[in-house]
mmCIF file of C-alpha atoms in Angstrom:
data_model
loop_
_atom_site.group_PDB
_atom_site.id
_atom_site.type_symbol
_atom_site.label_atom_id
_atom_site.label_comp_id
_atom_site.label_asym_id
_atom_site.label_seq_id
_atom_site.Cartn_x
_atom_site.Cartn_y
_atom_site.Cartn_z
ATOM 1 C CA MET A 857 6.100 -27.795 2.393
ATOM 2 C CA HIS A 858 2.960 -25.878 1.440
ATOM 3 C CA GLY A 859 2.958 -22.313 2.678
ATOM 4 C CA SER A 860 6.565 -22.294 3.921
ATOM 5 C CA ARG A 861 8.484 -20.929 0.915
ATOM 6 C CA PHE A 862 9.730 -17.359 1.217
ATOM 7 C CA TYR A 863 9.943 -15.350 -2.017
ATOM 8 C CA PHE A 864 13.000 -13.240 -2.824
ATOM 9 C CA ASP A 865 13.348 -11.237 -6.036
ATOM 10 C CA TRP A 866 16.956 -11.847 -7.072
ATOM 11 C CA SER A 867 16.450 -9.835 -10.249
ATOM 12 C CA ASN A 868 15.473 -6.736 -8.284
ATOM 13 C CA PHE A 869 18.366 -7.374 -5.899
ATOM 14 C CA ALA A 870 20.859 -7.400 -8.792
ATOM 15 C CA THR A 871 19.346 -4.236 -10.290
ATOM 16 C CA MET A 872 19.399 -2.403 -6.953
ATOM 17 C CA LEU A 873 23.024 -3.404 -6.391
ATOM 18 C CA ARG A 874 23.961 -2.116 -9.835
ATOM 19 C CA LEU A 875 22.173 1.178 -9.252
ATOM 20 C CA LEU A 876 23.923 1.633 -5.916
ATOM 21 C CA ARG A 877 27.306 0.750 -7.425
ATOM 22 C CA ASP A 878 26.912 3.136 -10.365
ATOM 23 C CA ASP A 879 25.680 6.073 -8.267
ATOM 24 C CA PRO A 880 28.732 8.160 -7.279
ATOM 25 C CA ALA A 881 26.799 9.492 -4.282
ATOM 26 C CA THR A 882 26.555 5.999 -2.735
ATOM 27 C CA PRO A 883 28.975 5.513 0.183
ATOM 28 C CA ARG A 884 30.873 2.240 -0.026
ATOM 29 C CA LYS A 885 29.543 1.238 3.396
ATOM 30 C CA ARG A 886 25.955 1.578 2.151
ATOM 31 C CA TYR A 887 26.687 -0.610 -0.858
ATOM 32 C CA LEU A 888 28.315 -3.310 1.272
ATOM 33 C CA ALA A 889 25.516 -3.120 3.841
ATOM 34 C CA PHE A 890 22.959 -3.737 1.101
ATOM 35 C CA LEU A 891 25.051 -6.466 -0.564
ATOM 36 C CA ILE A 892 25.499 -8.443 2.645
ATOM 37 C CA GLY A 893 22.715 -7.250 4.924
ATOM 38 C CA ILE A 894 19.652 -7.671 2.716
ATOM 39 C CA PRO A 895 20.215 -11.378 1.910
ATOM 40 C CA MET A 896 20.999 -12.060 5.583
ATOM 41 C CA VAL A 897 17.821 -10.358 6.793
ATOM 42 C CA ALA A 898 15.773 -12.089 4.074
ATOM 43 C CA ALA A 899 17.282 -15.445 5.081
ATOM 44 C CA PHE A 900 16.263 -14.854 8.700
ATOM 45 C CA HIS A 901 12.681 -14.100 7.631
ATOM 46 C CA ALA A 902 12.713 -17.139 5.324
ATOM 47 C CA ILE A 903 13.694 -19.441 8.210
ATOM 48 C CA CYS A 904 10.921 -18.059 10.416
ATOM 49 C CA PHE A 905 8.471 -18.363 7.535
ATOM 50 C CA ALA A 906 9.415 -22.015 7.006
ATOM 51 C CA LEU A 907 8.949 -22.763 10.712
ATOM 52 C CA ASP A 908 5.385 -21.405 10.802
ATOM 53 C CA PRO A 909 3.560 -24.556 9.592
ATOM 54 C CA LEU A 910 5.631 -26.693 11.980
ATOM 55 C CA LEU A 911 5.050 -24.527 15.046
ATOM 56 C CA PHE A 912 1.435 -23.593 14.307
ATOM 57 C CA PRO A 913 -0.483 -26.539 12.806
ATOM 58 C CA SER A 914 -3.663 -24.435 12.839
ATOM 59 C CA LEU A 915 -2.121 -22.357 10.041
ATOM 60 C CA ARG A 916 -2.841 -25.226 7.650
ATOM 61 C CA ARG A 917 -6.560 -24.818 8.331
ATOM 62 C CA THR A 918 -6.578 -21.043 7.816
ATOM 63 C CA GLU A 919 -8.086 -20.004 4.487
ATOM 64 C CA VAL A 920 -8.192 -16.642 2.751
ATOM 65 C CA ARG A 921 -11.813 -16.094 1.787
ATOM 66 C CA ALA A 922 -13.241 -13.139 -0.153
ATOM 67 C CA PRO A 923 -10.524 -10.590 0.700
ATOM 68 C CA THR A 924 -11.460 -6.948 0.155
ATOM 69 C CA PHE A 925 -9.043 -4.662 -1.704
ATOM 70 C CA SER A 926 -9.167 -0.875 -1.901
ATOM 71 C CA VAL A 927 -7.226 0.018 -5.049
ATOM 72 C CA GLY A 928 -7.087 3.522 -6.430
ATOM 73 C CA HIS A 929 -4.622 6.258 -7.217
ATOM 74 C CA ALA A 930 -2.712 7.448 -4.167
ATOM 75 C CA ARG A 931 -4.307 10.394 -2.351
ATOM 76 C CA SER A 932 -7.788 9.399 -3.576
ATOM 77 C CA GLY A 933 -9.185 8.287 -0.217
ATOM 78 C CA THR A 934 -7.784 4.752 0.044
ATOM 79 C CA THR A 935 -6.412 5.374 3.550
ATOM 80 C CA TYR A 936 -9.638 6.968 4.781
ATOM 81 C CA LEU A 937 -11.670 4.050 3.406
ATOM 82 C CA HIS A 938 -9.291 1.521 4.909
ATOM 83 C CA ARG A 939 -9.395 3.004 8.385
ATOM 84 C CA LEU A 940 -13.157 3.404 8.331
ATOM 85 C CA MET A 941 -13.576 -0.274 7.430
ATOM 86 C CA ALA A 942 -10.891 -1.364 9.897
ATOM 87 C CA ALA A 943 -13.366 -0.418 12.645
ATOM 88 C CA ASP A 944 -15.578 -3.285 11.420
ATOM 89 C CA PRO A 945 -14.759 -6.432 13.463
ATOM 90 C CA GLN A 946 -15.464 -8.761 10.522
ATOM 91 C CA PHE A 947 -12.214 -7.569 8.925
ATOM 92 C CA SER A 948 -8.617 -8.617 9.567
ATOM 93 C CA TYR A 949 -5.770 -6.254 8.746
ATOM 94 C CA ALA A 950 -2.119 -5.660 9.614
ATOM 95 C CA LEU A 951 -0.648 -2.836 11.679
ATOM 96 C CA MET A 952 2.409 -1.168 10.222
ATOM 97 C CA TYR A 953 4.931 -2.807 12.541
ATOM 98 C CA GLU A 954 3.525 -6.261 11.730
ATOM 99 C CA LEU A 955 3.994 -5.782 8.002
ATOM 100 C CA PHE A 956 7.786 -5.884 8.194
ATOM 101 C CA PHE A 957 7.670 -9.248 9.996
ATOM 102 C CA PRO A 958 5.818 -11.589 7.627
ATOM 103 C CA SER A 959 6.186 -14.782 9.699
ATOM 104 C CA LEU A 960 3.465 -15.834 12.128
ATOM 105 C CA LEU A 961 6.185 -16.784 14.607
ATOM 106 C CA GLN A 962 7.610 -13.276 14.484
ATOM 107 C CA LYS A 963 4.204 -11.637 14.823
ATOM 108 C CA ARG A 964 3.257 -13.706 17.872
ATOM 109 C CA LEU A 965 6.580 -13.038 19.574
ATOM 110 C CA LEU A 966 6.181 -9.303 18.939
ATOM 111 C CA ARG A 967 2.664 -9.278 20.376
ATOM 112 C CA LEU A 968 3.924 -11.195 23.418
ATOM 113 C CA LEU A 969 6.699 -8.647 23.866
ATOM 114 C CA LEU A 970 4.196 -5.776 23.709
ATOM 115 C CA ARG A 971 1.933 -7.467 26.276
ATOM 116 C CA ILE A 972 4.879 -7.876 28.648
ATOM 117 C CA ASP A 973 5.847 -4.249 27.977
ATOM 118 C CA ALA A 974 2.325 -3.104 28.881
ATOM 119 C CA ARG A 975 2.562 -4.901 32.229
ATOM 120 C CA ILE A 976 5.801 -3.165 33.235
ATOM 121 C CA GLY A 977 4.769 0.374 32.414
ATOM 122 C CA ARG A 978 5.205 0.449 28.608
ATOM 123 C CA PRO A 979 8.857 1.628 28.389
ATOM 124 C CA LEU A 980 9.241 0.056 24.932
ATOM 125 C CA ARG A 981 6.003 1.562 23.637
ATOM 126 C CA ARG A 982 7.036 5.027 24.836
ATOM 127 C CA ARG A 983 10.315 4.733 22.928
ATOM 128 C CA LEU A 984 8.514 3.548 19.831
ATOM 129 C CA ASP A 985 6.024 6.435 20.070
ATOM 130 C CA ALA A 986 8.917 8.904 20.317
ATOM 131 C CA ALA A 987 10.687 7.319 17.338
ATOM 132 C CA GLU A 988 7.435 7.358 15.361
ATOM 133 C CA GLU A 989 6.898 11.065 16.001
ATOM 134 C CA LYS A 990 10.427 11.883 14.849
ATOM 135 C CA MET A 991 10.368 9.550 11.839
ATOM 136 C CA PHE A 992 7.069 10.722 10.349
ATOM 137 C CA ALA A 993 7.086 14.401 11.391
ATOM 138 C CA GLU A 994 8.124 15.770 7.972
ATOM 139 C CA THR A 995 5.372 13.996 6.017
ATOM 140 C CA ASP A 996 2.651 13.622 8.674
ATOM 141 C CA ASP A 997 0.561 16.438 7.206
ATOM 142 C CA MET A 998 0.500 14.672 3.814
ATOM 143 C CA HIS A 999 -0.017 11.104 5.026
ATOM 144 C CA LYS A 1000 -0.621 10.499 8.721
ATOM 145 C CA THR A 1001 0.689 7.117 9.756
ATOM 146 C CA GLY A 1002 2.360 5.266 12.608
ATOM 147 C CA PHE A 1003 3.682 1.923 13.779
ATOM 148 C CA PHE A 1004 0.371 0.906 15.356
ATOM 149 C CA VAL A 1005 -2.145 1.885 12.688
ATOM 150 C CA PRO A 1006 -3.456 -0.132 9.705
ATOM 151 C CA GLU A 1007 -1.187 0.338 6.703
ATOM 152 C CA GLU A 1008 -0.560 -0.841 3.142
ATOM 153 C CA ASP A 1009 0.028 -4.592 3.142
ATOM 154 C CA ASP A 1010 2.309 -4.247 0.124
ATOM 155 C CA PHE A 1011 4.879 -3.836 2.924
ATOM 156 C CA PHE A 1012 4.586 -7.597 3.535
ATOM 157 C CA LEU A 1013 6.839 -7.843 0.475
ATOM 158 C CA THR A 1014 9.564 -5.517 1.773
ATOM 159 C CA TRP A 1015 12.244 -8.116 2.521
ATOM 160 C CA SER A 1016 11.412 -9.922 -0.714
ATOM 161 C CA LEU A 1017 12.481 -6.732 -2.547
ATOM 162 C CA SER A 1018 9.066 -6.673 -4.234
ATOM 163 C CA SER A 1019 7.418 -3.809 -2.355
ATOM 164 C CA GLY A 1020 6.803 -0.279 -3.571
ATOM 165 C CA PHE A 1021 8.334 0.756 -0.241
ATOM 166 C CA TRP A 1022 11.748 0.475 -1.898
ATOM 167 C CA ILE A 1023 11.020 3.201 -4.451
ATOM 168 C CA VAL A 1024 11.238 5.691 -1.559
ATOM 169 C CA MET A 1025 14.779 4.468 -0.910
ATOM 170 C CA PHE A 1026 15.638 3.925 -4.593
ATOM 171 C CA PRO A 1027 14.186 6.724 -6.762
ATOM 172 C CA TYR A 1028 15.114 4.969 -9.994
ATOM 173 C CA MET A 1029 11.678 4.729 -11.563
ATOM 174 C CA GLY A 1030 11.984 3.391 -15.078
ATOM 175 C CA GLU A 1031 14.763 1.038 -14.021
ATOM 176 C CA LEU A 1032 13.022 -0.434 -10.974
ATOM 177 C CA ASP A 1033 9.362 -1.397 -11.277
ATOM 178 C CA PHE A 1034 7.374 -2.625 -8.279
ATOM 179 C CA TYR A 1035 4.059 -1.622 -9.834
ATOM 180 C CA HIS A 1036 3.305 -3.457 -13.108
ATOM 181 C CA VAL A 1037 2.872 -6.954 -11.663
ATOM 182 C CA ASP A 1038 0.178 -7.769 -14.238
ATOM 183 C CA ARG A 1039 2.890 -7.438 -16.902
ATOM 184 C CA CYS A 1040 5.309 -9.834 -15.165
ATOM 185 C CA PRO A 1041 6.045 -13.252 -16.690
ATOM 186 C CA ALA A 1042 3.442 -15.761 -15.496
ATOM 187 C CA ARG A 1043 5.864 -17.811 -13.385
ATOM 188 C CA LYS A 1044 7.267 -14.795 -11.538
ATOM 189 C CA ARG A 1045 3.799 -13.341 -11.013
ATOM 190 C CA ARG A 1046 2.481 -16.612 -9.557
ATOM 191 C CA ARG A 1047 5.435 -16.995 -7.197
ATOM 192 C CA LEU A 1048 5.111 -13.424 -5.952
ATOM 193 C CA MET A 1049 1.349 -13.614 -5.491
ATOM 194 C CA THR A 1050 1.510 -17.030 -3.804
ATOM 195 C CA PHE A 1051 3.932 -15.572 -1.294
ATOM 196 C CA TYR A 1052 1.650 -12.566 -0.762
ATOM 197 C CA ARG A 1053 -1.306 -14.918 -0.169
ATOM 198 C CA GLU A 1054 0.746 -16.810 2.412
ATOM 199 C CA CYS A 1055 1.558 -13.541 4.188
ATOM 200 C CA VAL A 1056 -2.142 -12.720 4.287
ATOM 201 C CA ARG A 1057 -2.909 -16.211 5.596
ATOM 202 C CA ARG A 1058 -0.490 -15.733 8.471
ATOM 203 C CA GLN A 1059 -2.057 -12.395 9.373
ATOM 204 C CA LEU A 1060 -5.495 -14.029 9.400
ATOM 205 C CA ALA A 1061 -4.181 -16.789 11.662
ATOM 206 C CA LEU A 1062 -2.732 -14.149 13.995
ATOM 207 C CA ASN A 1063 -6.005 -12.203 14.137
ATOM 208 C CA GLY A 1064 -8.197 -15.276 14.580
ATOM 209 C CA GLY A 1065 -9.738 -15.260 11.106
ATOM 210 C CA GLY A 1066 -12.026 -12.779 9.403
ATOM 211 C CA ILE A 1067 -11.980 -11.123 5.985
ATOM 212 C CA HIS A 1068 -8.642 -9.698 4.927
ATOM 213 C CA LEU A 1069 -8.849 -5.931 4.348
ATOM 214 C CA SER A 1070 -6.206 -4.331 2.150
ATOM 215 C CA LYS A 1071 -5.535 -0.899 0.710
ATOM 216 C CA ASN A 1072 -2.679 -0.321 -1.686
ATOM 217 C CA PRO A 1073 -2.399 2.295 -4.437
ATOM 218 C CA THR A 1074 0.461 0.228 -5.907
ATOM 219 C CA PHE A 1075 -1.972 -2.683 -6.331
ATOM 220 C CA CYS A 1076 -3.603 -0.765 -9.198
ATOM 221 C CA GLY A 1077 -0.973 -2.461 -11.342
ATOM 222 C CA ARG A 1078 -1.825 -5.974 -10.172
ATOM 223 C CA VAL A 1079 -5.637 -6.199 -10.187
ATOM 224 C CA GLU A 1080 -5.531 -9.069 -12.691
ATOM 225 C CA ALA A 1081 -2.992 -10.905 -10.531
ATOM 226 C CA LEU A 1082 -5.167 -10.363 -7.449
ATOM 227 C CA ILE A 1083 -8.198 -11.854 -9.194
ATOM 228 C CA GLU A 1084 -6.059 -14.742 -10.424
ATOM 229 C CA THR A 1085 -4.875 -15.387 -6.847
ATOM 230 C CA PHE A 1086 -8.181 -14.633 -5.085
ATOM 231 C CA PRO A 1087 -11.078 -15.393 -7.488
ATOM 232 C CA ASP A 1088 -13.610 -14.435 -4.793
ATOM 233 C CA ALA A 1089 -11.973 -11.063 -4.043
ATOM 234 C CA ARG A 1090 -13.942 -7.839 -3.684
ATOM 235 C CA PHE A 1091 -12.673 -4.458 -4.889
ATOM 236 C CA ILE A 1092 -13.326 -0.857 -3.934
ATOM 237 C CA VAL A 1093 -12.032 1.786 -6.355
ATOM 238 C CA PRO A 1094 -12.029 5.348 -4.987
ATOM 239 C CA MET A 1095 -12.020 8.130 -7.573
ATOM 240 C CA ARG A 1096 -10.750 11.665 -7.038
ATOM 241 C CA ASN A 1097 -9.924 14.510 -9.412
ATOM 242 C CA PRO A 1098 -6.482 13.715 -10.899
ATOM 243 C CA TYR A 1099 -5.609 17.420 -10.897
ATOM 244 C CA GLU A 1100 -5.484 16.985 -7.100
ATOM 245 C CA THR A 1101 -4.148 13.443 -6.672
ATOM 246 C CA ILE A 1102 -1.304 13.384 -9.191
ATOM 247 C CA PRO A 1103 0.584 16.510 -8.020
ATOM 248 C CA SER A 1104 -0.145 15.523 -4.404
ATOM 249 C CA LEU A 1105 1.543 12.145 -4.902
ATOM 250 C CA LEU A 1106 4.468 13.729 -6.725
ATOM 251 C CA LYS A 1107 4.899 16.276 -3.929
ATOM 252 C CA MET A 1108 4.901 13.565 -1.278
ATOM 253 C CA LEU A 1109 7.580 11.493 -3.010
ATOM 254 C CA GLN A 1110 9.609 14.573 -3.956
ATOM 255 C CA THR A 1111 9.643 15.485 -0.255
ATOM 256 C CA GLU A 1112 10.680 11.953 0.766
ATOM 257 C CA TRP A 1113 13.521 11.863 -1.779
ATOM 258 C CA ARG A 1114 14.808 15.319 -0.886
ATOM 259 C CA LEU A 1115 14.815 14.421 2.812
ATOM 260 C CA ARG A 1116 17.153 11.562 1.868
ATOM 261 C CA GLY A 1117 19.420 13.900 -0.099
ATOM 262 C CA ARG A 1118 18.777 12.328 -3.476
ATOM 263 C CA ASP A 1119 20.044 13.953 -6.671
ATOM 264 C CA GLU A 1120 17.590 16.476 -8.159
ATOM 265 C CA ARG A 1121 18.091 15.138 -11.686
ATOM 266 C CA LEU A 1122 17.240 11.647 -10.482
ATOM 267 C CA ILE A 1123 14.197 12.974 -8.626
ATOM 268 C CA GLY A 1124 12.960 14.812 -11.720
ATOM 269 C CA GLN A 1125 13.298 11.733 -13.907
ATOM 270 C CA SER A 1126 11.433 9.535 -11.415
ATOM 271 C CA LEU A 1127 8.638 12.095 -11.060
ATOM 272 C CA ARG A 1128 8.101 12.062 -14.819
ATOM 273 C CA VAL A 1129 7.773 8.252 -14.826
ATOM 274 C CA LEU A 1130 5.449 8.420 -11.821
ATOM 275 C CA ALA A 1131 3.214 10.950 -13.584
ATOM 276 C CA GLU A 1132 2.864 8.587 -16.552
ATOM 277 C CA GLN A 1133 2.153 5.667 -14.228
ATOM 278 C CA SER A 1134 -0.565 7.727 -12.554
ATOM 279 C CA ILE A 1135 -2.730 7.571 -15.679
ATOM 280 C CA HIS A 1136 -2.445 3.775 -15.620
ATOM 281 C CA SER A 1137 -3.495 3.798 -11.952
ATOM 282 C CA TYR A 1138 -6.798 5.351 -13.007
ATOM 283 C CA THR A 1139 -7.499 3.260 -16.083
ATOM 284 C CA HIS A 1140 -6.117 -0.218 -15.376
ATOM 285 C CA PRO A 1141 -8.300 -1.279 -12.409
ATOM 286 C CA LEU A 1142 -11.478 -0.342 -14.282
ATOM 287 C CA GLU A 1143 -10.347 -2.097 -17.467
ATOM 288 C CA VAL A 1144 -9.568 -5.309 -15.563
ATOM 289 C CA LEU A 1145 -12.793 -5.248 -13.556
ATOM 290 C CA ALA A 1146 -14.779 -4.668 -16.766
ATOM 291 C CA ARG A 1147 -13.286 -7.936 -18.063
ATOM 292 C CA HIS A 1148 -14.408 -9.688 -14.875
ATOM 293 C CA PRO A 1149 -18.079 -8.880 -14.325
ATOM 294 C CA GLU A 1150 -18.268 -11.849 -11.934
ATOM 295 C CA VAL A 1151 -16.042 -9.992 -9.449
ATOM 296 C CA ARG A 1152 -17.862 -7.798 -6.930
ATOM 297 C CA SER A 1153 -16.693 -4.198 -6.989
ATOM 298 C CA ALA A 1154 -17.781 -0.707 -5.979
ATOM 299 C CA MET A 1155 -16.632 2.686 -7.199
ATOM 300 C CA VAL A 1156 -16.463 5.565 -4.726
ATOM 301 C CA ASP A 1157 -16.475 9.283 -5.520
ATOM 302 C CA TYR A 1158 -14.042 10.881 -3.066
ATOM 303 C CA ARG A 1159 -16.272 13.944 -2.656
ATOM 304 C CA GLU A 1160 -19.217 11.776 -1.610
ATOM 305 C CA LEU A 1161 -17.032 9.771 0.754
ATOM 306 C CA VAL A 1162 -15.868 12.936 2.525
ATOM 307 C CA ALA A 1163 -19.245 14.706 2.511
ATOM 308 C CA ALA A 1164 -21.444 11.704 3.399
ATOM 309 C CA PRO A 1165 -19.313 8.794 4.666
ATOM 310 C CA ASP A 1166 -22.255 7.013 6.295
ATOM 311 C CA ALA A 1167 -24.424 6.866 3.168
ATOM 312 C CA THR A 1168 -21.426 6.143 0.938
ATOM 313 C CA MET A 1169 -20.165 3.251 3.050
ATOM 314 C CA ARG A 1170 -23.645 1.729 3.316
ATOM 315 C CA ARG A 1171 -23.836 1.742 -0.494
ATOM 316 C CA VAL A 1172 -20.369 0.169 -0.756
ATOM 317 C CA TYR A 1173 -21.308 -2.613 1.643
ATOM 318 C CA ASP A 1174 -24.490 -3.256 -0.296
ATOM 319 C CA GLU A 1175 -22.704 -3.429 -3.659
ATOM 320 C CA LEU A 1176 -20.028 -5.734 -2.270
ATOM 321 C CA GLY A 1177 -22.524 -7.992 -0.518
ATOM 322 C CA LEU A 1178 -20.991 -7.316 2.899
ATOM 323 C CA PRO A 1179 -23.122 -7.525 6.056
ATOM 324 C CA LEU A 1180 -23.195 -4.255 7.984
ATOM 325 C CA GLY A 1181 -22.931 -4.866 11.717
ATOM 326 C CA SER A 1182 -23.832 -2.436 14.476
ATOM 327 C CA GLN A 1183 -20.207 -1.529 15.297
ATOM 328 C CA ALA A 1184 -19.376 -0.590 11.706
ATOM 329 C CA ALA A 1185 -22.665 1.304 11.319
ATOM 330 C CA ALA A 1186 -21.886 3.327 14.452
ATOM 331 C CA GLU A 1187 -18.391 4.156 13.147
ATOM 332 C CA PHE A 1188 -19.741 5.314 9.788
ATOM 333 C CA GLU A 1189 -22.349 7.503 11.500
ATOM 334 C CA ALA A 1190 -19.659 8.990 13.751
ATOM 335 C CA ALA A 1191 -17.480 9.714 10.702
ATOM 336 C CA GLY A 1192 -20.370 11.684 9.227
ATOM 337 C CA ARG A 1193 -20.538 13.838 12.353
ATOM 338 C CA ARG A 1194 -16.795 14.501 12.444
ATOM 339 C CA HIS A 1195 -16.542 16.274 9.044
ATOM 340 C CA GLY A 1196 -12.815 16.789 8.948
ATOM 341 C CA HIS A 1197 -11.060 14.384 6.656
ATOM 342 C CA GLU A 1198 -10.639 16.761 3.710
ATOM 343 C CA THR A 1199 -7.065 17.965 3.483
ATOM 344 C CA ALA A 1200 -6.360 21.676 3.135
ATOM 345 C CA HIS A 1201 -3.429 21.029 0.809
ATOM 346 C CA ARG A 1202 -3.654 21.907 -2.869
ATOM 347 C CA TYR A 1203 -0.778 21.060 -5.171
ATOM 348 C CA SER A 1204 -0.034 22.670 -8.501
ATOM 349 C CA LEU A 1205 0.161 20.809 -11.805
ATOM 350 C CA ALA A 1206 2.483 23.514 -13.089
ATOM 351 C CA GLU A 1207 4.996 22.886 -10.298
ATOM 352 C CA PHE A 1208 5.709 19.492 -11.869
ATOM 353 C CA GLY A 1209 5.334 20.522 -15.501
ATOM 354 C CA LEU A 1210 2.082 18.579 -15.885
ATOM 355 C CA ASP A 1211 -0.255 19.385 -18.767
ATOM 356 C CA ALA A 1212 -3.872 19.580 -17.587
ATOM 357 C CA ALA A 1213 -5.180 19.110 -21.143
ATOM 358 C CA ALA A 1214 -3.144 15.929 -21.625
ATOM 359 C CA ILE A 1215 -4.483 14.476 -18.368
ATOM 360 C CA ARG A 1216 -8.011 15.487 -19.396
ATOM 361 C CA THR A 1217 -7.618 13.717 -22.741
ATOM 362 C CA ALA A 1218 -6.157 10.540 -21.237
ATOM 363 C CA LEU A 1219 -8.942 10.278 -18.657
ATOM 364 C CA ALA A 1220 -11.797 11.818 -20.661
ATOM 365 C CA PRO A 1221 -14.475 9.197 -19.756
ATOM 366 C CA MET A 1222 -13.800 9.714 -16.048
ATOM 367 C CA PHE A 1223 -13.874 13.496 -16.318
ATOM 368 C CA ASP A 1224 -17.280 13.168 -17.972
ATOM 369 C CA GLN A 1225 -18.591 10.601 -15.481
ATOM 370 C CA PHE A 1226 -17.490 12.462 -12.344
ATOM 371 C CA GLY A 1227 -17.901 16.029 -13.548
ATOM 372 C CA TRP A 1228 -14.341 17.034 -12.721
ATOM 373 C CA ASP A 1229 -14.447 19.755 -15.409
ATOM 374 C CA VAL A 1230 -17.363 21.384 -13.614
ATOM 375 C CA GLU A 1231 -15.469 21.083 -10.338
ATOM 376 C CA GLU A 1232 -12.441 22.836 -11.830
ATOM 377 C CA LYS A 1233 -14.562 25.648 -13.283
ATOM 378 C CA GLY A 1234 -16.200 26.144 -9.894
ATOM 379 C CA ARG A 1235 -12.834 26.275 -8.185
ATOM 380 C CA ALA A 1236 -11.480 28.779 -10.727
ATOM 381 C CA HIS A 1237 -14.579 30.965 -10.223
ATOM 382 C CA VAL A 1238 -14.103 30.952 -6.438
ATOM 383 C CA ASN A 1239 -10.419 31.812 -6.792
#
């Protein structure tokens, strides 16, 4: 039945099992829990997914039209862009808690549960808020998130074992790859992206339609696949100095892995692979979009976004051919008055053994276009 097939990456499952088995630090209980638990959970989601078209006939009439994707290197402003645009009622997006339940049936039951909870004094919501504060406390200053805020819809793919979410749990970069979807065999790529489209369709049905709004740094490796799946897609590509973004991303994942007690040698190896992948995150989206001049896209300088969000967002909407309503315009104006998105954190290239000259050479056209050399000289002069 169209739209009812759940995707599960058996190849990734086998690789993850092998990595767990071969890691002497893996408790036997964890290995068995993954071996038995993951297929069982995926099967439950697959059953719910298959029931959706039967229980909700309107799903068949829901279409994904002109979705908008924010794809750029992590820490380059994708979250800020996403949350600014999420204030625009023409867009549909998923909250974090919804992303781990891809079925429309599950989503509607969860929303019903939360409505009932609100009527009886919100005991469930208070527990969730407390759990959220504890869960995200260690990394909140690097990436503020929560169960009830818009998040990366790559998490739709969690129980399919196709989401970058798993790299936080499995720091085996080089052996596990959730990023380079454009390099996947055509059949696997189509199956994965068809499933992703069906997840998006269910979210649209839940939200009553609209334009799907997505932000995912990991989607830098699947821009071609996104265009193949959504020929009418729009893209926003934020750009920020890689001397800031690359060590910031490495620091965030290093922190996550250390909190989980992962082996330092394993962490170091994964950070080296991630640093190499970071260059691809800058170059690949632009290379693909250059091959597809028919696709609407806009590039955003992070400094302009932070300094003048109102003017920047108005330009983005114009370049993407998006109508700017009064509610979105008011939000963009308010963002301009707030002046406070810029993070105070600065991370060192040297801490991760990164060579500034090598990054400069690999991304030379962007350094020239955005004047990052001038920015660095100015920063060195101030220091």
